[in-house]
Amino acid sequence: MKEQLDKIRESALKQIEATEGLDMLNDIRVNVLGKKGELTSILKSMKDVAPEDRPKVGQMVNEVREEIEKSLEHTKKKMEAAVREAKLASETIDVTLPAKKNNVGHRHPNTITLEDVENVFIGMGYEVAEGPEVEKDYYNFEALNIPADHPAKDEQDTFYITGDLLLRTQTSSTQVHEMEKGKLPIKMIAPGRVFRADEVDATHSPSFHQIEGLVIDKDITFADLKGTLAEFAKEIFGEDVKVKFRPHHFPFTEPSAEMDVSCFKCGGKGCRFCKGEGWIEILGCGMVHPHVLEMSGIDPEEYTGFAFGLGLERIAVLKYEIDDMRLLYENDIRFLEQF
């Protein structure tokens, strides 16, 4: 029995000394000390040992087990230390290297401008409404007093999907949806993307953004429209900005006007920015046409209102002095990082 134990001990110690990895070390532990290991087999054969010799044999087995366990533990710690040192060596940080820059994105100039405009009107009690980009011909044209033979409905100007469906050319259609709900009074703006069959150049794009505004209540006058838009211009372009209204024609408003703002670069004296005129055209507006109110189920004898529409890109171009509107869509990082 003693010879057998000595043989097991020597074999185990040699295997431990020669092992090259933690997995191999665990295999040795299982083969020698496990439930079906060599040392365990000897303990199971104790029944064949004479009763008076069992304590002595048991002591020898425990001594061999303890020696093998100590050798296993010592070798395991040495291997783990070697693995840790190798890992530390491979993960060494060179503190002399420049740090990696964390490039954080920011809002697009269109988004900045939209939020500025929305904040101005929300501060005046307006709500922000949204409508579908794919619209029915009725809401985009007919409900806005634009008849079937109007030039705006020409297929050269409008993207038609079917005879009755199109990509909206203005967000005014959202105003019609709101009016048809019958919840009066109305005080809203409708920002969103619109589509027109325009050639791409420095001032035009087949896809751009509009912000339309609508107010309907009792006793609304053109003076309310002028006061609202004058306040808007001051908030966006500065306190010293003046406004000017020129007569114009829009099918859905009567009377209608184009609004100019005094050049905020030269104060109205005339410069390159305003092309020497001292004024910059900014938006279209007018009193809601009585027929438009009637078609949406609103009594024009009891209610009046005003509407206005402006191009988001135009405001961004003017506010940030951008020479070419295409820069807003080309995603050039060198341009966008300036905002």
PDB file of N, CA, C and O in Angstrom, residues 181-211:
ATOM      1  N   LYS A 181     -61.663  70.224 -37.714  1.00  0.00           N
ATOM      2  CA  LYS A 181     -61.966  69.651 -36.399  1.00  0.00           C
ATOM      3  C   LYS A 181     -63.037  70.454 -35.672  1.00  0.00           C
ATOM      4  O   LYS A 181     -63.685  69.952 -34.744  1.00  0.00           O
ATOM      5  N   GLY A 182     -63.183  71.741 -36.052  1.00  0.00           N
ATOM      6  CA  GLY A 182     -64.235  72.569 -35.467  1.00  0.00           C
ATOM      7  C   GLY A 182     -63.947  73.082 -34.073  1.00  0.00           C
ATOM      8  O   GLY A 182     -64.851  73.588 -33.394  1.00  0.00           O
ATOM      9  N   LYS A 183     -62.701  72.938 -33.605  1.00  0.00           N
ATOM     10  CA  LYS A 183     -62.354  73.419 -32.263  1.00  0.00           C
ATOM     11  C   LYS A 183     -61.811  74.840 -32.363  1.00  0.00           C
ATOM     12  O   LYS A 183     -60.659  75.070 -32.736  1.00  0.00           O
ATOM     13  N   LEU A 184     -62.663  75.790 -32.071  1.00  0.00           N
ATOM     14  CA  LEU A 184     -62.292  77.204 -32.173  1.00  0.00           C
ATOM     15  C   LEU A 184     -62.166  77.821 -30.786  1.00  0.00           C
ATOM     16  O   LEU A 184     -62.829  77.380 -29.847  1.00  0.00           O
ATOM     17  N   PRO A 185     -61.346  78.826 -30.612  1.00  0.00           N
ATOM     18  CA  PRO A 185     -60.471  79.450 -31.612  1.00  0.00           C
ATOM     19  C   PRO A 185     -59.243  78.585 -31.938  1.00  0.00           C
ATOM     20  O   PRO A 185     -58.933  77.630 -31.229  1.00  0.00           O
ATOM     21  N   ILE A 186     -58.556  78.952 -33.028  1.00  0.00           N
ATOM     22  CA  ILE A 186     -57.346  78.244 -33.472  1.00  0.00           C
ATOM     23  C   ILE A 186     -56.165  79.207 -33.421  1.00  0.00           C
ATOM     24  O   ILE A 186     -56.269  80.356 -33.862  1.00  0.00           O
ATOM     25  N   LYS A 187     -55.067  78.725 -32.900  1.00  0.00           N
ATOM     26  CA  LYS A 187     -53.835  79.514 -32.858  1.00  0.00           C
ATOM     27  C   LYS A 187     -52.688  78.513 -32.995  1.00  0.00           C
ATOM     28  O   LYS A 187     -52.279  77.893 -32.025  1.00  0.00           O
ATOM     29  N   MET A 188     -52.181  78.333 -34.215  1.00  0.00           N
ATOM     30  CA  MET A 188     -51.262  77.229 -34.476  1.00  0.00           C
ATOM     31  C   MET A 188     -50.198  77.597 -35.499  1.00  0.00           C
ATOM     32  O   MET A 188     -50.360  78.535 -36.284  1.00  0.00           O
ATOM     33  N   ILE A 189     -49.104  76.855 -35.466  1.00  0.00           N
ATOM     34  CA  ILE A 189     -48.133  76.862 -36.554  1.00  0.00           C
ATOM     35  C   ILE A 189     -47.962  75.423 -37.018  1.00  0.00           C
ATOM     36  O   ILE A 189     -48.132  74.481 -36.241  1.00  0.00           O
ATOM     37  N   ALA A 190     -47.653  75.256 -38.304  1.00  0.00           N
ATOM     38  CA  ALA A 190     -47.520  73.922 -38.885  1.00  0.00           C
ATOM     39  C   ALA A 190     -46.187  73.824 -39.630  1.00  0.00           C
ATOM     40  O   ALA A 190     -46.109  74.176 -40.812  1.00  0.00           O
ATOM     41  N   PRO A 191     -45.128  73.381 -38.956  1.00  0.00           N
ATOM     42  CA  PRO A 191     -43.849  73.191 -39.639  1.00  0.00           C
ATOM     43  C   PRO A 191     -43.796  71.828 -40.323  1.00  0.00           C
ATOM     44  O   PRO A 191     -44.488  70.889 -39.908  1.00  0.00           O
ATOM     45  N   GLY A 192     -43.001  71.701 -41.363  1.00  0.00           N
ATOM     46  CA  GLY A 192     -42.869  70.402 -42.015  1.00  0.00           C
ATOM     47  C   GLY A 192     -42.207  70.493 -43.367  1.00  0.00           C
ATOM     48  O   GLY A 192     -41.959  71.580 -43.911  1.00  0.00           O
ATOM     49  N   ARG A 193     -41.928  69.320 -43.932  1.00  0.00           N
ATOM     50  CA  ARG A 193     -41.262  69.233 -45.225  1.00  0.00           C
ATOM     51  C   ARG A 193     -42.291  69.306 -46.347  1.00  0.00           C
ATOM     52  O   ARG A 193     -43.366  68.710 -46.257  1.00  0.00           O
ATOM     53  N   VAL A 194     -41.946  70.022 -47.410  1.00  0.00           N
ATOM     54  CA  VAL A 194     -42.819  70.150 -48.577  1.00  0.00           C
ATOM     55  C   VAL A 194     -42.014  69.848 -49.838  1.00  0.00           C
ATOM     56  O   VAL A 194     -40.780  69.811 -49.801  1.00  0.00           O
ATOM     57  N   PHE A 195     -42.737  69.653 -50.961  1.00  0.00           N
ATOM     58  CA  PHE A 195     -42.079  69.191 -52.183  1.00  0.00           C
ATOM     59  C   PHE A 195     -42.603  69.971 -53.389  1.00  0.00           C
ATOM     60  O   PHE A 195     -43.810  70.120 -53.554  1.00  0.00           O
ATOM     61  N   ARG A 196     -41.678  70.429 -54.218  1.00  0.00           N
ATOM     62  CA  ARG A 196     -42.056  71.109 -55.457  1.00  0.00           C
ATOM     63  C   ARG A 196     -41.048  70.728 -56.544  1.00  0.00           C
ATOM     64  O   ARG A 196     -39.874  70.520 -56.256  1.00  0.00           O
ATOM     65  N   ALA A 197     -41.511  70.680 -57.768  1.00  0.00           N
ATOM     66  CA  ALA A 197     -40.660  70.254 -58.876  1.00  0.00           C
ATOM     67  C   ALA A 197     -39.741  71.398 -59.310  1.00  0.00           C
ATOM     68  O   ALA A 197     -39.833  71.915 -60.426  1.00  0.00           O
ATOM     69  N   ASP A 198     -38.833  71.787 -58.423  1.00  0.00           N
ATOM     70  CA  ASP A 198     -37.870  72.853 -58.708  1.00  0.00           C
ATOM     71  C   ASP A 198     -36.509  72.263 -59.037  1.00  0.00           C
ATOM     72  O   ASP A 198     -36.136  71.193 -58.541  1.00  0.00           O
ATOM     73  N   GLU A 199     -35.762  72.956 -59.848  1.00  0.00           N
ATOM     74  CA  GLU A 199     -34.380  72.577 -60.116  1.00  0.00           C
ATOM     75  C   GLU A 199     -33.517  72.950 -58.903  1.00  0.00           C
ATOM     76  O   GLU A 199     -33.781  73.955 -58.244  1.00  0.00           O
ATOM     77  N   VAL A 200     -32.500  72.152 -58.643  1.00  0.00           N
ATOM     78  CA  VAL A 200     -31.615  72.432 -57.518  1.00  0.00           C
ATOM     79  C   VAL A 200     -30.636  73.537 -57.894  1.00  0.00           C
ATOM     80  O   VAL A 200     -29.925  73.439 -58.895  1.00  0.00           O
ATOM     81  N   ASP A 201     -30.634  74.598 -57.100  1.00  0.00           N
ATOM     82  CA  ASP A 201     -29.630  75.659 -57.263  1.00  0.00           C
ATOM     83  C   ASP A 201     -29.387  76.308 -55.911  1.00  0.00           C
ATOM     84  O   ASP A 201     -29.791  75.766 -54.877  1.00  0.00           O
ATOM     85  N   ALA A 202     -28.750  77.441 -55.892  1.00  0.00           N
ATOM     86  CA  ALA A 202     -28.356  78.080 -54.630  1.00  0.00           C
ATOM     87  C   ALA A 202     -29.547  78.513 -53.788  1.00  0.00           C
ATOM     88  O   ALA A 202     -29.412  78.681 -52.572  1.00  0.00           O
ATOM     89  N   THR A 203     -30.726  78.690 -54.412  1.00  0.00           N
ATOM     90  CA  THR A 203     -31.889  79.171 -53.662  1.00  0.00           C
ATOM     91  C   THR A 203     -33.113  78.273 -53.801  1.00  0.00           C
ATOM     92  O   THR A 203     -34.169  78.608 -53.261  1.00  0.00           O
ATOM     93  N   HIS A 204     -32.998  77.144 -54.514  1.00  0.00           N
ATOM     94  CA  HIS A 204     -34.144  76.272 -54.719  1.00  0.00           C
ATOM     95  C   HIS A 204     -33.778  74.811 -54.477  1.00  0.00           C
ATOM     96  O   HIS A 204     -32.631  74.401 -54.648  1.00  0.00           O
ATOM     97  N   SER A 205     -34.800  74.038 -54.082  1.00  0.00           N
ATOM     98  CA  SER A 205     -34.624  72.603 -53.873  1.00  0.00           C
ATOM     99  C   SER A 205     -35.979  71.927 -54.054  1.00  0.00           C
ATOM    100  O   SER A 205     -37.016  72.511 -53.709  1.00  0.00           O
ATOM    101  N   PRO A 206     -36.020  70.711 -54.607  1.00  0.00           N
ATOM    102  CA  PRO A 206     -37.311  70.018 -54.746  1.00  0.00           C
ATOM    103  C   PRO A 206     -37.901  69.583 -53.410  1.00  0.00           C
ATOM    104  O   PRO A 206     -39.072  69.231 -53.327  1.00  0.00           O
ATOM    105  N   SER A 207     -37.099  69.602 -52.353  1.00  0.00           N
ATOM    106  CA  SER A 207     -37.594  69.281 -51.010  1.00  0.00           C
ATOM    107  C   SER A 207     -37.044  70.310 -50.036  1.00  0.00           C
ATOM    108  O   SER A 207     -35.826  70.503 -49.954  1.00  0.00           O
ATOM    109  N   PHE A 208     -37.932  70.988 -49.331  1.00  0.00           N
ATOM    110  CA  PHE A 208     -37.504  71.992 -48.356  1.00  0.00           C
ATOM    111  C   PHE A 208     -38.541  72.036 -47.235  1.00  0.00           C
ATOM    112  O   PHE A 208     -39.433  71.196 -47.165  1.00  0.00           O
ATOM    113  N   HIS A 209     -38.423  72.990 -46.337  1.00  0.00           N
ATOM    114  CA  HIS A 209     -39.295  73.040 -45.156  1.00  0.00           C
ATOM    115  C   HIS A 209     -40.026  74.385 -45.066  1.00  0.00           C
ATOM    116  O   HIS A 209     -39.443  75.430 -45.375  1.00  0.00           O
ATOM    117  N   GLN A 210     -41.269  74.302 -44.648  1.00  0.00           N
ATOM    118  CA  GLN A 210     -42.082  75.501 -44.446  1.00  0.00           C
ATOM    119  C   GLN A 210     -42.610  75.554 -43.019  1.00  0.00           C
ATOM    120  O   GLN A 210     -42.721  74.516 -42.346  1.00  0.00           O
ATOM    121  N   ILE A 211     -42.934  76.750 -42.594  1.00  0.00           N
ATOM    122  CA  ILE A 211     -43.652  76.931 -41.333  1.00  0.00           C
ATOM    123  C   ILE A 211     -44.847  77.818 -41.631  1.00  0.00           C
ATOM    124  O   ILE A 211     -44.687  78.992 -41.986  1.00  0.00           O
TER     125      ILE A 211
END
